[in-house]
mmCIF file of C-alpha atoms in Angstrom:
data_model
loop_
_atom_site.group_PDB
_atom_site.id
_atom_site.type_symbol
_atom_site.label_atom_id
_atom_site.label_comp_id
_atom_site.label_asym_id
_atom_site.label_seq_id
_atom_site.Cartn_x
_atom_site.Cartn_y
_atom_site.Cartn_z
ATOM 1 C CA UNK A 1 0.000 0.000 0.000
ATOM 2 C CA UNK A 2 2.890 2.327 0.701
ATOM 3 C CA UNK A 3 4.090 1.842 -2.876
ATOM 4 C CA UNK A 4 0.690 2.745 -4.315
ATOM 5 C CA UNK A 5 0.489 5.779 -2.046
ATOM 6 C CA UNK A 6 3.834 7.031 -3.325
ATOM 7 C CA UNK A 7 2.756 6.464 -6.938
ATOM 8 C CA UNK A 8 -0.517 8.322 -6.312
ATOM 9 C CA UNK A 9 1.205 11.300 -4.691
ATOM 10 C CA UNK A 10 3.817 11.553 -7.439
ATOM 11 C CA UNK A 11 1.162 11.273 -10.121
ATOM 12 C CA UNK A 12 -0.928 14.016 -8.501
ATOM 13 C CA UNK A 13 2.032 16.376 -8.249
ATOM 14 C CA UNK A 14 3.056 15.631 -11.829
ATOM 15 C CA UNK A 15 -0.460 16.201 -13.159
ATOM 16 C CA UNK A 16 -0.852 19.420 -11.160
ATOM 17 C CA UNK A 17 2.377 20.757 -12.615
ATOM 18 C CA UNK A 18 1.175 20.018 -16.142
ATOM 19 C CA UNK A 19 -2.247 21.589 -15.608
ATOM 20 C CA UNK A 20 -0.694 24.670 -14.026
ATOM 21 C CA UNK A 21 1.254 25.320 -17.207
ATOM 22 C CA UNK A 22 -1.354 24.104 -19.687
ATOM 23 C CA UNK A 23 -2.647 27.625 -20.349
ATOM 24 C CA UNK A 24 0.417 29.846 -20.769
ATOM 25 C CA UNK A 25 0.440 33.445 -21.970
ATOM 26 C CA UNK A 26 -0.233 34.086 -25.662
ATOM 27 C CA UNK A 27 -0.386 37.869 -25.612
ATOM 28 C CA UNK A 28 1.935 39.709 -28.004
ATOM 29 C CA UNK A 29 1.258 42.947 -29.940
ATOM 30 C CA UNK A 30 3.332 45.506 -31.841
ATOM 31 C CA UNK A 31 2.482 49.212 -32.022
ATOM 32 C CA UNK A 32 2.855 51.614 -34.958
ATOM 33 C CA UNK A 33 6.357 52.655 -33.830
ATOM 34 C CA UNK A 34 7.680 49.105 -33.715
ATOM 35 C CA UNK A 35 7.514 48.633 -29.938
ATOM 36 C CA UNK A 36 6.766 45.017 -28.991
ATOM 37 C CA UNK A 37 4.631 44.161 -25.966
ATOM 38 C CA UNK A 38 4.260 40.647 -24.623
ATOM 39 C CA UNK A 39 3.151 38.857 -21.469
ATOM 40 C CA UNK A 40 5.065 36.229 -19.523
ATOM 41 C CA UNK A 41 1.767 35.410 -17.761
ATOM 42 C CA UNK A 42 2.359 37.879 -14.915
ATOM 43 C CA UNK A 43 4.573 40.703 -16.190
ATOM 44 C CA UNK A 44 3.981 42.627 -19.422
ATOM 45 C CA UNK A 45 7.264 43.472 -21.171
ATOM 46 C CA UNK A 46 8.197 45.968 -23.855
ATOM 47 C CA UNK A 47 10.947 45.776 -26.443
ATOM 48 C CA UNK A 48 11.461 49.193 -28.041
ATOM 49 C CA UNK A 49 12.524 49.827 -31.620
ATOM 50 C CA UNK A 50 16.160 49.913 -30.465
ATOM 51 C CA UNK A 51 15.855 46.434 -28.973
ATOM 52 C CA UNK A 52 15.900 47.498 -25.308
ATOM 53 C CA UNK A 53 13.852 45.231 -23.050
ATOM 54 C CA UNK A 54 11.997 46.846 -20.124
ATOM 55 C CA UNK A 55 9.027 46.113 -17.877
ATOM 56 C CA UNK A 56 5.859 47.766 -19.186
ATOM 57 C CA UNK A 57 3.572 46.564 -16.414
ATOM 58 C CA UNK A 58 4.811 44.981 -13.201
ATOM 59 C CA UNK A 59 3.563 41.492 -12.436
ATOM 60 C CA UNK A 60 2.018 40.130 -9.265
ATOM 61 C CA UNK A 61 2.347 36.500 -8.203
ATOM 62 C CA UNK A 62 -0.849 34.646 -9.013
ATOM 63 C CA UNK A 63 -2.311 37.403 -11.217
ATOM 64 C CA UNK A 64 -2.333 36.148 -14.802
ATOM 65 C CA UNK A 65 -2.475 38.061 -18.079
ATOM 66 C CA UNK A 66 -2.999 35.574 -20.888
ATOM 67 C CA UNK A 67 -3.847 37.791 -23.869
ATOM 68 C CA UNK A 68 -3.124 41.314 -25.083
ATOM 69 C CA UNK A 69 -4.873 43.565 -27.601
ATOM 70 C CA UNK A 70 -3.959 46.895 -29.185
ATOM 71 C CA UNK A 71 -6.070 49.641 -30.770
ATOM 72 C CA UNK A 72 -5.418 52.153 -33.536
ATOM 73 C CA UNK A 73 -3.995 54.627 -30.996
ATOM 74 C CA UNK A 74 -1.449 52.092 -29.706
ATOM 75 C CA UNK A 75 -3.256 51.591 -26.391
ATOM 76 C CA UNK A 76 -2.655 48.161 -24.872
ATOM 77 C CA UNK A 77 -5.504 46.124 -23.372
ATOM 78 C CA UNK A 78 -5.367 43.116 -21.100
ATOM 79 C CA UNK A 79 -7.502 41.043 -18.749
ATOM 80 C CA UNK A 80 -6.366 39.909 -15.304
ATOM 81 C CA UNK A 81 -7.376 36.636 -13.695
ATOM 82 C CA UNK A 82 -6.417 35.676 -10.154
ATOM 83 C CA UNK A 83 -7.651 33.314 -7.466
ATOM 84 C CA UNK A 84 -8.194 35.001 -4.101
ATOM 85 C CA UNK A 85 -10.065 33.694 -1.047
ATOM 86 C CA UNK A 86 -11.643 30.844 -3.030
ATOM 87 C CA UNK A 87 -12.935 33.256 -5.681
ATOM 88 C CA UNK A 88 -11.891 34.017 -9.234
ATOM 89 C CA UNK A 89 -11.105 37.735 -9.492
ATOM 90 C CA UNK A 90 -11.075 39.300 -12.946
ATOM 91 C CA UNK A 91 -10.482 42.771 -14.328
ATOM 92 C CA UNK A 92 -9.921 44.526 -17.664
ATOM 93 C CA UNK A 93 -7.380 47.305 -18.099
ATOM 94 C CA UNK A 94 -5.896 49.715 -20.610
ATOM 95 C CA UNK A 95 -2.434 51.230 -20.742
ATOM 96 C CA UNK A 96 -1.318 54.067 -22.983
ATOM 97 C CA UNK A 97 2.078 53.931 -24.724
ATOM 98 C CA UNK A 98 3.395 56.273 -22.019
ATOM 99 C CA UNK A 99 2.305 53.824 -19.321
ATOM 100 C CA UNK A 100 -0.860 55.512 -17.994
ATOM 101 C CA UNK A 101 -3.033 52.787 -16.455
ATOM 102 C CA UNK A 102 -6.831 52.694 -16.176
ATOM 103 C CA UNK A 103 -9.373 49.951 -15.423
ATOM 104 C CA UNK A 104 -12.204 49.303 -17.844
ATOM 105 C CA UNK A 105 -13.460 46.836 -15.256
ATOM 106 C CA UNK A 106 -12.296 47.070 -11.663
ATOM 107 C CA UNK A 107 -11.197 43.770 -10.042
ATOM 108 C CA UNK A 108 -14.328 41.808 -9.200
ATOM 109 C CA UNK A 109 -15.558 38.295 -8.539
ATOM 110 C CA UNK A 110 -18.809 39.028 -10.378
ATOM 111 C CA UNK A 111 -18.056 40.689 -13.726
ATOM 112 C CA UNK A 112 -20.946 41.942 -15.896
ATOM 113 C CA UNK A 113 -21.871 39.647 -18.751
ATOM 114 C CA UNK A 114 -20.032 40.318 -21.968
ATOM 115 C CA UNK A 115 -17.252 42.492 -20.535
ATOM 116 C CA UNK A 116 -14.066 41.899 -22.517
ATOM 117 C CA UNK A 117 -10.699 43.302 -23.574
ATOM 118 C CA UNK A 118 -11.664 42.773 -27.233
ATOM 119 C CA UNK A 119 -13.142 46.052 -28.518
ATOM 120 C CA UNK A 120 -13.960 47.266 -32.017
ATOM 121 C CA UNK A 121 -13.546 50.859 -33.187
ATOM 122 C CA UNK A 122 -17.073 51.707 -31.976
ATOM 123 C CA UNK A 123 -16.361 50.555 -28.421
ATOM 124 C CA UNK A 124 -18.344 47.303 -28.644
ATOM 125 C CA UNK A 125 -16.908 44.460 -26.573
ATOM 126 C CA UNK A 126 -16.856 40.822 -27.708
ATOM 127 C CA UNK A 127 -16.782 37.881 -25.347
ATOM 128 C CA UNK A 128 -16.863 34.104 -25.802
ATOM 129 C CA UNK A 129 -19.375 32.518 -23.433
ATOM 130 C CA UNK A 130 -18.654 28.789 -23.232
ATOM 131 C CA UNK A 131 -18.220 25.914 -20.835
ATOM 132 C CA UNK A 132 -15.825 23.300 -22.153
ATOM 133 C CA UNK A 133 -16.900 20.870 -19.430
ATOM 134 C CA UNK A 134 -20.617 20.730 -20.181
ATOM 135 C CA UNK A 135 -20.301 21.452 -23.931
ATOM 136 C CA UNK A 136 -23.907 22.601 -24.144
ATOM 137 C CA UNK A 137 -23.496 25.889 -25.999
ATOM 138 C CA UNK A 138 -20.864 28.335 -27.215
ATOM 139 C CA UNK A 139 -21.834 31.951 -27.785
ATOM 140 C CA UNK A 140 -19.988 34.967 -29.153
ATOM 141 C CA UNK A 141 -21.505 37.912 -27.299
ATOM 142 C CA UNK A 142 -21.447 41.585 -28.222
ATOM 143 C CA UNK A 143 -21.697 44.226 -25.506
ATOM 144 C CA UNK A 144 -22.158 47.814 -26.754
ATOM 145 C CA UNK A 145 -21.290 50.823 -24.560
ATOM 146 C CA UNK A 146 -24.888 50.920 -23.246
ATOM 147 C CA UNK A 147 -24.455 47.418 -21.794
ATOM 148 C CA UNK A 148 -27.247 45.672 -23.740
ATOM 149 C CA UNK A 149 -25.634 42.276 -24.422
ATOM 150 C CA UNK A 150 -26.695 40.333 -27.511
ATOM 151 C CA UNK A 151 -25.519 37.119 -29.169
ATOM 152 C CA UNK A 152 -23.591 37.968 -32.314
ATOM 153 C CA UNK A 153 -23.249 34.319 -33.293
ATOM 154 C CA UNK A 154 -23.483 30.837 -31.847
ATOM 155 C CA UNK A 155 -25.875 28.532 -30.117
ATOM 156 C CA UNK A 156 -25.761 24.858 -29.247
ATOM 157 C CA UNK A 157 -22.321 23.243 -29.114
ATOM 158 C CA UNK A 158 -21.129 21.993 -32.483
ATOM 159 C CA UNK A 159 -19.672 23.156 -35.776
ATOM 160 C CA UNK A 160 -22.046 24.781 -38.247
ATOM 161 C CA UNK A 161 -21.457 27.762 -40.496
ATOM 162 C CA UNK A 162 -24.265 30.270 -40.715
ATOM 163 C CA UNK A 163 -25.471 33.602 -39.456
ATOM 164 C CA UNK A 164 -26.267 34.588 -35.900
ATOM 165 C CA UNK A 165 -27.799 31.858 -33.764
ATOM 166 C CA UNK A 166 -27.901 29.469 -36.729
ATOM 167 C CA UNK A 167 -24.119 29.121 -36.451
ATOM 168 C CA UNK A 168 -22.497 26.748 -33.987
ATOM 169 C CA UNK A 169 -19.123 26.772 -32.296
ATOM 170 C CA UNK A 170 -17.216 24.107 -30.407
ATOM 171 C CA UNK A 171 -14.309 25.009 -28.102
ATOM 172 C CA UNK A 172 -13.027 28.452 -29.033
ATOM 173 C CA UNK A 173 -9.390 29.128 -28.228
ATOM 174 C CA UNK A 174 -7.525 32.092 -29.721
ATOM 175 C CA UNK A 175 -9.373 35.247 -30.766
ATOM 176 C CA UNK A 176 -8.274 38.339 -32.676
ATOM 177 C CA UNK A 177 -9.499 41.159 -34.879
ATOM 178 C CA UNK A 178 -8.326 41.272 -38.462
ATOM 179 C CA UNK A 179 -7.416 44.450 -40.335
ATOM 180 C CA UNK A 180 -10.772 44.078 -42.115
ATOM 181 C CA UNK A 181 -12.593 44.547 -38.794
ATOM 182 C CA UNK A 182 -13.824 40.970 -38.620
ATOM 183 C CA UNK A 183 -13.205 38.506 -35.796
ATOM 184 C CA UNK A 184 -10.993 35.490 -36.388
ATOM 185 C CA UNK A 185 -10.838 32.593 -33.969
ATOM 186 C CA UNK A 186 -9.685 29.032 -33.559
ATOM 187 C CA UNK A 187 -12.440 26.534 -32.847
ATOM 188 C CA UNK A 188 -11.109 23.149 -31.770
ATOM 189 C CA UNK A 189 -8.922 22.287 -34.797
ATOM 190 C CA UNK A 190 -10.545 24.775 -37.183
ATOM 191 C CA UNK A 191 -9.996 28.405 -38.166
ATOM 192 C CA UNK A 192 -13.152 30.505 -38.500
ATOM 193 C CA UNK A 193 -14.192 34.071 -39.319
ATOM 194 C CA UNK A 194 -17.096 36.051 -37.881
ATOM 195 C CA UNK A 195 -18.251 39.231 -39.641
ATOM 196 C CA UNK A 196 -19.969 42.095 -37.853
ATOM 197 C CA UNK A 197 -23.391 40.907 -39.044
ATOM 198 C CA UNK A 198 -22.804 37.564 -37.299
ATOM 199 C CA UNK A 199 -21.983 35.476 -40.368
ATOM 200 C CA UNK A 200 -19.645 32.600 -39.515
ATOM 201 C CA UNK A 201 -17.498 30.839 -42.102
ATOM 202 C CA UNK A 202 -14.844 28.156 -41.709
ATOM 203 C CA UNK A 203 -11.559 29.063 -43.380
ATOM 204 C CA UNK A 204 -9.589 25.892 -42.650
ATOM 205 C CA UNK A 205 -10.032 22.642 -40.744
ATOM 206 C CA UNK A 206 -7.905 19.947 -39.175
ATOM 207 C CA UNK A 207 -5.134 22.425 -38.350
ATOM 208 C CA UNK A 208 -3.866 20.264 -35.496
ATOM 209 C CA UNK A 209 -3.207 17.252 -37.726
ATOM 210 C CA UNK A 210 0.320 15.998 -37.181
ATOM 211 C CA UNK A 211 2.848 15.365 -39.904
ATOM 212 C CA UNK A 212 5.958 13.190 -39.981
ATOM 213 C CA UNK A 213 8.058 16.316 -39.385
ATOM 214 C CA UNK A 214 6.345 17.248 -36.119
ATOM 215 C CA UNK A 215 8.152 16.602 -32.858
ATOM 216 C CA UNK A 216 6.297 14.879 -29.983
ATOM 217 C CA UNK A 217 3.350 16.859 -28.701
ATOM 218 C CA UNK A 218 3.522 18.586 -25.347
ATOM 219 C CA UNK A 219 0.037 18.452 -23.850
ATOM 220 C CA UNK A 220 -1.630 15.744 -25.889
ATOM 221 C CA UNK A 221 -0.860 12.435 -27.479
ATOM 222 C CA UNK A 222 -2.221 12.722 -31.003
ATOM 223 C CA UNK A 223 -3.345 16.303 -31.559
ATOM 224 C CA UNK A 224 -1.845 19.746 -31.138
ATOM 225 C CA UNK A 225 -3.323 22.654 -29.263
ATOM 226 C CA UNK A 226 -4.128 25.831 -31.192
ATOM 227 C CA UNK A 227 -3.365 29.024 -29.291
ATOM 228 C CA UNK A 228 -2.912 32.637 -30.429
ATOM 229 C CA UNK A 229 -3.416 33.876 -33.970
ATOM 230 C CA UNK A 230 -2.897 37.011 -36.048
ATOM 231 C CA UNK A 231 -4.089 38.332 -39.410
ATOM 232 C CA UNK A 232 -1.740 40.163 -41.781
ATOM 233 C CA UNK A 233 -2.799 43.124 -43.911
ATOM 234 C CA UNK A 234 -3.078 40.912 -46.998
ATOM 235 C CA UNK A 235 -5.450 38.523 -45.212
ATOM 236 C CA UNK A 236 -2.877 35.838 -44.476
ATOM 237 C CA UNK A 237 -3.519 34.229 -41.085
ATOM 238 C CA UNK A 238 -0.864 32.850 -38.763
ATOM 239 C CA UNK A 239 -1.879 30.363 -36.055
ATOM 240 C CA UNK A 240 0.284 29.117 -33.194
ATOM 241 C CA UNK A 241 -0.111 25.349 -32.914
ATOM 242 C CA UNK A 242 1.475 24.965 -29.489
ATOM 243 C CA UNK A 243 1.013 21.225 -29.133
ATOM 244 C CA UNK A 244 2.886 20.519 -32.348
ATOM 245 C CA UNK A 245 5.497 23.254 -31.719
ATOM 246 C CA UNK A 246 4.844 25.087 -34.990
ATOM 247 C CA UNK A 247 3.434 28.250 -36.531
ATOM 248 C CA UNK A 248 0.932 27.718 -39.336
ATOM 249 C CA UNK A 249 0.230 30.052 -42.231
ATOM 250 C CA UNK A 250 -3.241 29.928 -43.777
ATOM 251 C CA UNK A 251 -3.705 31.550 -47.179
ATOM 252 C CA UNK A 252 -6.992 31.065 -49.034
ATOM 253 C CA UNK A 253 -7.535 27.768 -47.236
ATOM 254 C CA UNK A 254 -4.017 26.484 -47.882
ATOM 255 C CA UNK A 255 -2.183 25.530 -44.682
ATOM 256 C CA UNK A 256 1.583 25.316 -44.377
ATOM 257 C CA UNK A 257 4.127 25.279 -41.552
ATOM 258 C CA UNK A 258 6.452 28.301 -41.641
ATOM 259 C CA UNK A 259 8.045 28.199 -38.193
ATOM 260 C CA UNK A 260 9.043 25.493 -35.735
ATOM 261 C CA UNK A 261 10.050 25.729 -32.092
ATOM 262 C CA UNK A 262 12.630 23.353 -30.721
ATOM 263 C CA UNK A 263 12.257 21.889 -27.216
ATOM 264 C CA UNK A 264 11.790 23.169 -24.606
ATOM 265 C CA UNK A 265 9.991 26.013 -26.408
ATOM 266 C CA UNK A 266 6.606 26.001 -28.095
ATOM 267 C CA UNK A 267 4.764 28.924 -29.772
ATOM 268 C CA UNK A 268 1.711 30.380 -28.068
ATOM 269 C CA UNK A 269 1.078 33.726 -29.774
ATOM 270 C CA UNK A 270 1.868 35.738 -32.884
ATOM 271 C CA UNK A 271 1.467 39.254 -34.260
ATOM 272 C CA UNK A 272 1.798 40.303 -37.922
ATOM 273 C CA UNK A 273 2.997 43.844 -38.658
ATOM 274 C CA UNK A 274 2.169 46.021 -41.643
ATOM 275 C CA UNK A 275 5.740 45.574 -42.839
ATOM 276 C CA UNK A 276 5.256 41.833 -43.204
ATOM 277 C CA UNK A 277 7.177 40.676 -40.143
ATOM 278 C CA UNK A 278 5.561 38.184 -37.765
ATOM 279 C CA UNK A 279 6.612 38.220 -34.124
ATOM 280 C CA UNK A 280 6.153 34.896 -32.354
ATOM 281 C CA UNK A 281 5.823 34.446 -28.592
ATOM 282 C CA UNK A 282 7.253 31.164 -27.333
ATOM 283 C CA UNK A 283 7.051 29.661 -23.859
ATOM 284 C CA UNK A 284 9.800 27.382 -22.602
ATOM 285 C CA UNK A 285 8.729 24.459 -20.450
ATOM 286 C CA UNK A 286 10.489 21.336 -19.298
ATOM 287 C CA UNK A 287 8.178 19.087 -17.333
ATOM 288 C CA UNK A 288 7.240 18.738 -14.607
ATOM 289 C CA UNK A 289 7.400 22.485 -13.930
ATOM 290 C CA UNK A 290 10.633 24.145 -15.072
ATOM 291 C CA UNK A 291 10.295 27.235 -17.253
ATOM 292 C CA UNK A 292 12.943 28.399 -19.717
ATOM 293 C CA UNK A 293 11.356 31.496 -21.163
ATOM 294 C CA UNK A 294 9.335 32.989 -22.657
ATOM 295 C CA UNK A 295 11.089 34.424 -25.664
ATOM 296 C CA UNK A 296 10.174 36.397 -28.768
ATOM 297 C CA UNK A 297 11.456 35.643 -32.250
ATOM 298 C CA UNK A 298 10.799 37.382 -35.546
ATOM 299 C CA UNK A 299 9.827 35.699 -38.789
ATOM 300 C CA UNK A 300 10.759 37.952 -41.704
ATOM 301 C CA UNK A 301 8.971 37.861 -45.089
ATOM 302 C CA UNK A 302 11.985 36.071 -46.612
ATOM 303 C CA UNK A 303 11.667 33.284 -44.015
ATOM 304 C CA UNK A 304 14.576 34.410 -41.826
ATOM 305 C CA UNK A 305 14.087 33.755 -38.112
ATOM 306 C CA UNK A 306 15.876 35.996 -35.618
ATOM 307 C CA UNK A 307 15.887 36.289 -31.819
ATOM 308 C CA UNK A 308 14.341 39.421 -30.299
ATOM 309 C CA UNK A 309 14.180 38.885 -26.530
ATOM 310 C CA UNK A 310 14.251 36.175 -23.892
ATOM 311 C CA UNK A 311 12.921 36.354 -20.353
ATOM 312 C CA UNK A 312 14.445 34.216 -17.594
ATOM 313 C CA UNK A 313 13.023 33.456 -14.213
ATOM 314 C CA UNK A 314 15.118 33.612 -11.056
ATOM 315 C CA UNK A 315 13.217 31.178 -8.859
ATOM 316 C CA UNK A 316 15.509 31.587 -5.854
ATOM 317 C CA UNK A 317 14.639 35.288 -5.669
ATOM 318 C CA UNK A 318 10.999 34.760 -6.696
ATOM 319 C CA UNK A 319 11.286 37.566 -9.235
ATOM 320 C CA UNK A 320 11.377 37.883 -12.988
ATOM 321 C CA UNK A 321 14.274 39.587 -14.708
ATOM 322 C CA UNK A 322 15.436 40.219 -18.234
ATOM 323 C CA UNK A 323 18.423 38.174 -19.349
ATOM 324 C CA UNK A 324 20.547 38.035 -22.460
ATOM 325 C CA UNK A 325 20.491 34.484 -23.746
ATOM 326 C CA UNK A 326 22.326 33.829 -26.991
ATOM 327 C CA UNK A 327 21.685 30.105 -26.982
ATOM 328 C CA UNK A 328 18.046 30.188 -25.939
ATOM 329 C CA UNK A 329 16.300 26.872 -26.260
ATOM 330 C CA UNK A 330 19.337 24.653 -25.829
ATOM 331 C CA UNK A 331 18.052 23.463 -22.450
ATOM 332 C CA UNK A 332 17.937 19.660 -22.551
ATOM 333 C CA UNK A 333 14.676 17.822 -22.223
ATOM 334 C CA UNK A 334 14.255 16.158 -18.855
ATOM 335 C CA UNK A 335 13.556 12.473 -18.365
ATOM 336 C CA UNK A 336 10.053 13.307 -17.177
ATOM 337 C CA UNK A 337 9.323 15.239 -20.346
ATOM 338 C CA UNK A 338 10.592 12.349 -22.449
ATOM 339 C CA UNK A 339 8.222 10.025 -20.630
ATOM 340 C CA UNK A 340 5.340 12.447 -21.016
ATOM 341 C CA UNK A 341 5.914 12.968 -24.722
ATOM 342 C CA UNK A 342 6.905 9.436 -25.728
ATOM 343 C CA UNK A 343 3.716 7.632 -26.649
ATOM 344 C CA UNK A 344 4.691 3.967 -26.459
ATOM 345 C CA UNK A 345 7.369 4.667 -23.849
ATOM 346 C CA UNK A 346 5.134 6.372 -21.343
ATOM 347 C CA UNK A 347 2.435 3.717 -21.534
ATOM 348 C CA UNK A 348 4.997 0.927 -21.186
ATOM 349 C CA UNK A 349 6.514 2.578 -18.114
ATOM 350 C CA UNK A 350 3.111 3.142 -16.548
ATOM 351 C CA UNK A 351 2.194 -0.485 -17.147
ATOM 352 C CA UNK A 352 5.485 -1.613 -15.630
ATOM 353 C CA UNK A 353 4.852 0.568 -12.577
ATOM 354 C CA UNK A 354 1.433 -1.025 -12.065
ATOM 355 C CA UNK A 355 2.765 -4.576 -12.407
ATOM 356 C CA UNK A 356 5.666 -3.848 -10.058
ATOM 357 C CA UNK A 357 3.247 -2.371 -7.547
ATOM 358 C CA UNK A 358 0.982 -5.435 -7.706
ATOM 359 C CA UNK A 359 3.998 -7.722 -7.374
ATOM 360 C CA UNK A 360 5.239 -6.060 -4.196
ATOM 361 C CA UNK A 361 1.763 -5.909 -2.675
ATOM 362 C CA UNK A 362 1.216 -9.636 -3.216
ATOM 363 C CA UNK A 363 4.697 -10.417 -1.944
ATOM 364 C CA UNK A 364 4.046 -8.381 1.162
ATOM 365 C CA UNK A 365 0.738 -10.172 1.768
ATOM 366 C CA UNK A 366 2.390 -13.604 1.399
ATOM 367 C CA UNK A 367 5.030 -12.702 3.974
ATOM 368 C CA UNK A 368 2.345 -11.586 6.413
ATOM 369 C CA UNK A 369 0.415 -14.862 5.957
ATOM 370 C CA UNK A 370 3.487 -17.030 6.546
#
């Protein structure tokens, strides 16, 4: 019994570590002057046009900023989520390029329906209302400045193109506005577009399908996990497929891989500039719970990939600091990560652990009966 207890405890700790990192930051935006803003989940960083890395918004332990948005005036928007006194506390904020901070929604455990960091040029907010546990319905809500919330699109859980409530969504992940003013989002393994009249169309499907060139997945055995996305001025869409460690480019329904992250990094967010560059946010993770990032790299129109910034975490000081890392991503995979990613290997080891446990339990019982 002691053996099984140890296995149970280790398995719980291991699973908790994976779940804790299963939803990393995907927020990265670039303003009109070339300043890059990105989140490391707690701190929001800025890389100016000269390449200098500074803190844009200080982070607090336990307060998470997953996504970022930017408007035509270069204001940065984000949403905070934290867990305090057995309650989820959320807020929505805006920061000007000069660093002036204001709340659009003060921290609260009971936010108004439809409040969101995603705003159009008229001040309407857009919010995805879904429950991935019950899978009963998925709605894309619109909240105008007067607060009268309506369903722009969506209804019962599923996948159906259409207009308004005739359309159906599954599990929506990444969300962004395109330069055309429409909303683009990932829905399970699909890429979809929602116009301002509520018309939903599917632009590509089966984006998470693995190829022979893909390295082992991080959080799943057979399928990748789609995260952040961005739309270029010419309509090309870039999607971060975190699970398969790659950045996808979707052009008129054609899907191709244009960027790959080597372990321990995997891409979570992207932002396309008017000049044609795509900045990719990558998070470094070696299981069970060792971070090696995040970092930002740039994909140029000619396919060149260059390093922009890397953030390191000083765990002994419990603080985050900027570091210069020339060989980012060379951190070796741990044995635990190999087990987690190896399909046949991990199942064989788990089976061996069970048989060994049964063997010792029976042996112990026989000794007691003698």
